[in-house]
Amino acid sequence: MSVRQAAIDIAKAAKKLNDLRENWLNPPEWTHKVPEVTPLGMDKSPYPDRIEPKPGISEVDLKALHKRTLTNLYNAKPAWLSMAHQQLDQAVAAAYGWTDYTSAMPDDEMLKRLLALNLARSAIIFGTTHPQTP
């Protein structure tokens, strides 16, 4: 796989994850975007639009919206969120050339591989050698 294709795959998976989270946090049936204030002397605002509850939203929906936080989302661990993270993890692992990657790979193994890669790259950049990593 080319470096460009790996970057595209990672970007697509990351965008999908972000879009899913944003849609859960700010459902379009409950929220809308409001343009941010434009500072004096500027043609347009350098700030992103604000997301606010839609006018006329019911109290029940407003209370439900206020409970939609990233913390609550990750505590709930919905299947769609786990799947989106797995797709991003898989794209990153493929970019590293880890053809044997699975979501069950232990963190220690991933950290060992990342350290070895980092040391190899720093040796190329700085012309240094490092002792063998475990």
Coordinates of N, CA and C in Angstrom, one line a residue:
M1 N 0.8 -1.2 0.0 CA 0.0 0.0 0.0 C 0.9 1.2 0.0
S2 N 0.5 2.2 -0.8 CA 1.3 3.5 -0.8 C 1.1 4.3 0.4
V3 N 2.0 5.2 0.7 CA 1.9 6.1 1.8 C 0.6 6.9 1.7
R4 N 0.4 7.4 0.4 CA -0.7 8.2 0.2 C -2.0 7.5 0.5
Q5 N -2.1 6.3 0.0 CA -3.3 5.5 0.2 C -3.5 5.2 1.7
A6 N -2.5 4.9 2.4 CA -2.6 4.7 3.9 C -3.1 5.9 4.6
A7 N -2.6 7.1 4.1 CA -3.1 8.4 4.7 C -4.5 8.6 4.4
I8 N -4.9 8.3 3.2 CA -6.3 8.5 2.8 C -7.2 7.5 3.6
D9 N -6.8 6.3 3.8 CA -7.6 5.3 4.6 C -7.7 5.8 6.0
I10 N -6.6 6.3 6.6 CA -6.7 6.8 8.0 C -7.6 8.0 8.1
A11 N -7.5 8.9 7.1 CA -8.3 10.1 7.1 C -9.8 9.8 7.0
K12 N -10.1 8.8 6.2 CA -11.5 8.4 6.0 C -12.1 7.8 7.3
A13 N -11.3 6.9 7.9 CA -11.8 6.3 9.1 C -11.9 7.3 10.3
A14 N -11.0 8.2 10.3 CA -11.0 9.3 11.4 C -12.2 10.2 11.2
K15 N -12.5 10.5 9.9 CA -13.7 11.4 9.6 C -15.0 10.7 9.9
K16 N -15.0 9.4 9.6 CA -16.2 8.6 9.9 C -16.5 8.6 11.4
L17 N -15.4 8.3 12.2 CA -15.5 8.3 13.7 C -16.0 9.7 14.2
N18 N -15.4 10.7 13.7 CA -15.7 12.1 14.1 C -17.2 12.4 13.8
D19 N -17.6 12.1 12.5 CA -19.0 12.4 12.1 C -20.0 11.6 13.0
L20 N -19.7 10.4 13.3 CA -20.6 9.6 14.1 C -20.7 10.2 15.5
R21 N -19.6 10.6 16.1 CA -19.6 11.2 17.4 C -20.4 12.5 17.4
E22 N -20.1 13.3 16.4 CA -20.7 14.7 16.3 C -22.2 14.5 16.2
N23 N -22.6 13.6 15.4 CA -24.1 13.3 15.1 C -24.8 12.9 16.4
W24 N -24.1 12.1 17.2 CA -24.6 11.6 18.5 C -24.7 12.8 19.5
L25 N -23.6 13.6 19.5 CA -23.5 14.7 20.5 C -24.5 15.8 20.2
N26 N -24.7 16.1 18.9 CA -25.5 17.2 18.4 C -26.4 16.7 17.3
P27 N -27.5 16.0 17.7 CA -28.4 15.4 16.7 C -29.1 16.6 16.0
P28 N -29.1 16.5 14.7 CA -29.7 17.6 13.9 C -31.2 17.9 14.2
E29 N -31.9 16.9 14.7 CA -33.3 17.2 15.1 C -33.4 18.0 16.4
W30 N -32.3 18.2 17.1 CA -32.3 18.9 18.4 C -31.4 20.2 18.3
T31 N -30.5 20.2 17.4 CA -29.5 21.3 17.3 C -29.5 22.0 16.0
H32 N -28.9 23.2 16.0 CA -28.6 23.9 14.7 C -27.3 24.7 15.0
K33 N -26.7 25.1 13.9 CA -25.4 25.9 13.9 C -25.8 27.4 13.8
V34 N -25.1 28.2 14.6 CA -25.3 29.6 14.6 C -23.9 30.2 14.3
P35 N -23.8 31.1 13.3 CA -22.5 31.7 13.0 C -21.9 32.5 14.2
E36 N -20.7 32.3 14.4 CA -20.0 33.0 15.5 C -19.8 34.4 15.1
V37 N -19.6 35.2 16.1 CA -19.4 36.7 16.0 C -18.2 36.9 15.2
T38 N -18.2 37.9 14.2 CA -17.1 38.3 13.5 C -16.4 39.5 14.2
P39 N -15.1 39.3 14.6 CA -14.4 40.4 15.2 C -14.3 41.6 14.3
L40 N -14.3 42.8 15.0 CA -14.2 44.1 14.2 C -13.0 44.0 13.3
G41 N -13.1 44.5 12.1 CA -12.0 44.6 11.2 C -11.8 43.3 10.4
M42 N -12.6 42.3 10.6 CA -12.5 41.1 9.9 C -13.7 40.9 9.0
D43 N -13.5 40.3 7.8 CA -14.6 40.0 6.9 C -15.4 38.8 7.3
K44 N -14.8 37.8 8.0 CA -15.5 36.7 8.4 C -14.9 36.2 9.8
S45 N -15.7 35.4 10.5 CA -15.2 35.0 11.8 C -14.2 33.9 11.6
P46 N -13.1 33.9 12.4 CA -12.1 32.9 12.4 C -12.5 31.7 13.3
Y47 N -13.7 31.8 13.9 CA -14.1 30.8 14.8 C -15.2 29.9 14.2
P48 N -15.2 28.6 14.7 CA -16.3 27.8 14.1 C -17.7 28.2 14.6
D49 N -18.7 27.8 13.8 CA -20.0 28.1 14.2 C -20.3 27.5 15.6
R50 N -21.2 28.1 16.4 CA -21.7 27.6 17.6 C -22.8 26.5 17.3
I51 N -22.9 25.5 18.1 CA -24.0 24.6 18.0 C -24.8 24.8 19.2
E52 N -26.1 25.1 18.9 CA -27.1 25.5 20.0 C -28.3 24.6 19.8
P53 N -29.1 24.5 20.9 CA -30.4 23.8 20.8 C -31.3 24.6 19.9
K54 N -32.1 23.8 19.1 CA -33.0 24.5 18.2 C -34.1 25.2 19.0
P55 N -34.5 26.4 18.6 CA -35.6 27.1 19.3 C -36.8 26.2 19.3
G56 N -37.5 26.2 20.5 CA -38.7 25.4 20.7 C -38.5 24.0 21.0
I57 N -37.2 23.6 21.3 CA -37.0 22.2 21.6 C -37.7 21.9 23.0
S58 N -38.2 20.7 23.1 CA -39.0 20.4 24.3 C -38.0 20.3 25.5
E59 N -38.5 20.4 26.7 CA -37.7 20.3 27.9 C -37.1 18.9 28.0
V60 N -37.9 17.9 27.7 CA -37.4 16.5 27.7 C -36.2 16.3 26.8
D61 N -36.4 16.8 25.5 CA -35.3 16.7 24.6 C -34.1 17.5 25.0
L62 N -34.3 18.7 25.6 CA -33.2 19.5 26.0 C -32.4 18.8 27.2
K63 N -33.1 18.2 28.1 CA -32.4 17.4 29.1 C -31.6 16.3 28.6
A64 N -32.2 15.6 27.6 CA -31.5 14.5 26.9 C -30.3 15.0 26.2
L65 N -30.4 16.2 25.6 CA -29.3 16.7 24.8 C -28.1 17.1 25.8
H66 N -28.5 17.6 27.0 CA -27.5 18.0 27.9 C -26.7 16.8 28.5
K67 N -27.3 15.6 28.4 CA -26.6 14.4 28.8 C -25.7 13.8 27.8
R68 N -25.8 14.3 26.6 CA -25.0 13.8 25.5 C -23.6 14.4 25.5
T69 N -22.7 13.8 26.3 CA -21.3 14.2 26.4 C -20.4 13.1 25.9
L70 N -19.2 13.4 25.6 CA -18.3 12.4 25.2 C -18.0 11.4 26.3
T71 N -18.0 11.8 27.5 CA -17.8 10.9 28.7 C -19.0 9.9 28.7
N72 N -20.2 10.4 28.6 CA -21.4 9.5 28.6 C -21.4 8.6 27.4
L73 N -21.0 9.1 26.3 CA -20.9 8.2 25.1 C -19.9 7.1 25.3
Y74 N -18.7 7.4 25.7 CA -17.7 6.4 25.9 C -18.0 5.4 27.0
N75 N -18.7 5.9 28.1 CA -19.1 5.0 29.1 C -20.2 4.1 28.7
A76 N -21.0 4.5 27.7 CA -22.1 3.6 27.2 C -21.5 2.6 26.2
K77 N -20.4 2.9 25.6 CA -19.7 2.0 24.6 C -20.7 1.3 23.6
P78 N -21.4 2.1 22.8 CA -22.3 1.5 21.8 C -21.4 0.8 20.8
A79 N -22.0 -0.2 20.2 CA -21.3 -1.0 19.2 C -20.8 -0.2 18.0
W80 N -21.6 0.8 17.5 CA -21.2 1.6 16.4 C -19.9 2.3 16.7
L81 N -19.7 2.8 17.9 CA -18.5 3.5 18.3 C -17.3 2.6 18.4
S82 N -17.5 1.4 18.9 CA -16.4 0.4 19.0 C -16.0 0.0 17.6
M83 N -16.9 -0.2 16.7 CA -16.6 -0.5 15.3 C -15.9 0.6 14.6
A84 N -16.3 1.8 14.8 CA -15.6 2.9 14.1 C -14.1 3.0 14.6
H85 N -13.9 2.8 15.9 CA -12.6 2.8 16.5 C -11.8 1.7 15.9
Q86 N -12.4 0.5 15.8 CA -11.7 -0.6 15.2 C -11.2 -0.4 13.8
Q87 N -12.1 0.3 13.0 CA -11.8 0.6 11.6 C -10.6 1.6 11.6
L88 N -10.6 2.6 12.5 CA -9.5 3.5 12.5 C -8.2 2.8 12.9
D89 N -8.3 1.9 14.0 CA -7.1 1.2 14.4 C -6.6 0.3 13.3
Q90 N -7.4 -0.3 12.5 CA -7.0 -1.2 11.4 C -6.3 -0.4 10.3
A91 N -6.8 0.8 10.0 CA -6.2 1.6 9.0 C -4.8 2.1 9.5
V92 N -4.7 2.4 10.7 CA -3.3 2.8 11.3 C -2.4 1.6 11.3
A93 N -2.8 0.5 11.7 CA -2.0 -0.7 11.7 C -1.5 -1.1 10.3
A94 N -2.4 -0.9 9.3 CA -2.1 -1.2 7.9 C -1.0 -0.2 7.4
A95 N -1.1 1.0 7.9 CA -0.1 2.0 7.5 C 1.3 1.7 8.0
Y96 N 1.3 1.0 9.2 CA 2.6 0.6 9.8 C 3.0 -0.7 9.2
G97 N 2.2 -1.3 8.4 CA 2.6 -2.6 7.7 C 2.4 -3.8 8.6
W98 N 1.5 -3.6 9.6 CA 1.3 -4.7 10.6 C 0.2 -5.6 10.0
T99 N 0.5 -6.5 9.1 CA -0.4 -7.4 8.5 C -1.1 -8.4 9.5
D100 N -0.4 -8.6 10.6 CA -0.9 -9.5 11.6 C -1.8 -8.9 12.7
Y101 N -2.1 -7.6 12.5 CA -2.8 -6.8 13.6 C -4.2 -7.4 13.7
T102 N -4.6 -7.5 15.0 CA -6.0 -7.7 15.3 C -6.3 -6.8 16.6
S103 N -7.6 -6.6 16.8 CA -7.9 -5.8 18.0 C -7.5 -6.5 19.3
A104 N -7.2 -7.8 19.2 CA -6.8 -8.5 20.4 C -5.3 -8.4 20.7
M105 N -4.6 -7.7 19.8 CA -3.1 -7.6 20.0 C -2.9 -6.8 21.3
P106 N -2.0 -7.4 22.2 CA -1.7 -6.7 23.5 C -1.1 -5.4 23.3
D107 N -1.4 -4.5 24.2 CA -0.8 -3.1 24.2 C 0.7 -3.2 24.2
D108 N 1.3 -4.1 25.0 CA 2.7 -4.3 25.1 C 3.4 -4.6 23.8
E109 N 2.7 -5.4 23.0 CA 3.2 -5.8 21.7 C 3.2 -4.5 20.8
M110 N 2.1 -3.8 20.8 CA 2.1 -2.6 19.9 C 3.1 -1.6 20.4
L111 N 3.3 -1.4 21.7 CA 4.3 -0.4 22.2 C 5.7 -0.9 21.8
K112 N 5.9 -2.2 21.9 CA 7.3 -2.7 21.5 C 7.6 -2.4 20.0
R113 N 6.6 -2.6 19.2 CA 6.7 -2.3 17.7 C 6.9 -0.9 17.5
L114 N 6.1 0.0 18.1 CA 6.3 1.4 17.9 C 7.6 1.9 18.4
L115 N 8.1 1.4 19.5 CA 9.4 1.8 20.0 C 10.5 1.4 19.0
A116 N 10.4 0.2 18.5 CA 11.4 -0.3 17.5 C 11.4 0.6 16.3
L117 N 10.2 0.9 15.8 CA 10.1 1.8 14.6 C 10.6 3.2 14.9
N118 N 10.3 3.7 16.1 CA 10.8 5.1 16.5 C 12.3 5.1 16.5
L119 N 12.9 4.0 17.1 CA 14.4 4.0 17.2 C 15.0 3.8 15.9
A120 N 14.4 3.0 15.0 CA 15.0 2.8 13.6 C 14.9 4.2 12.9
R121 N 13.8 4.9 13.0 CA 13.7 6.1 12.3 C 14.6 7.2 12.8
S122 N 14.8 7.2 14.1 CA 15.7 8.2 14.7 C 17.1 7.9 14.3
A123 N 17.5 6.6 14.1 CA 18.8 6.2 13.7 C 19.1 6.7 12.3
I124 N 18.0 6.7 11.4 CA 18.2 7.1 10.1 C 18.3 8.7 10.1
I125 N 17.5 9.3 10.8 CA 17.5 10.8 10.9 C 18.8 11.3 11.5
F126 N 19.2 10.8 12.6 CA 20.3 11.3 13.4 C 21.6 10.5 13.2
G127 N 21.5 9.4 12.4 CA 22.7 8.7 12.2 C 23.3 8.0 13.4
T128 N 22.4 7.6 14.3 CA 22.9 7.0 15.6 C 22.5 5.5 15.6
T129 N 23.0 4.8 16.5 CA 22.6 3.4 16.7 C 22.1 3.3 18.1
H130 N 21.2 2.4 18.2 CA 20.6 2.1 19.5 C 20.7 0.6 19.9
P131 N 20.8 0.3 21.1 CA 20.9 -1.1 21.5 C 19.6 -1.8 21.0
Q132 N 19.7 -3.1 20.8 CA 18.5 -3.8 20.4 C 17.4 -3.7 21.4
T133 N 16.2 -3.5 20.9 CA 15.0 -3.4 21.9 C 14.5 -4.8 22.1
P134 N 13.9 -5.1 23.2 CA 13.4 -6.4 23.5 C 12.3 -6.8 22.4

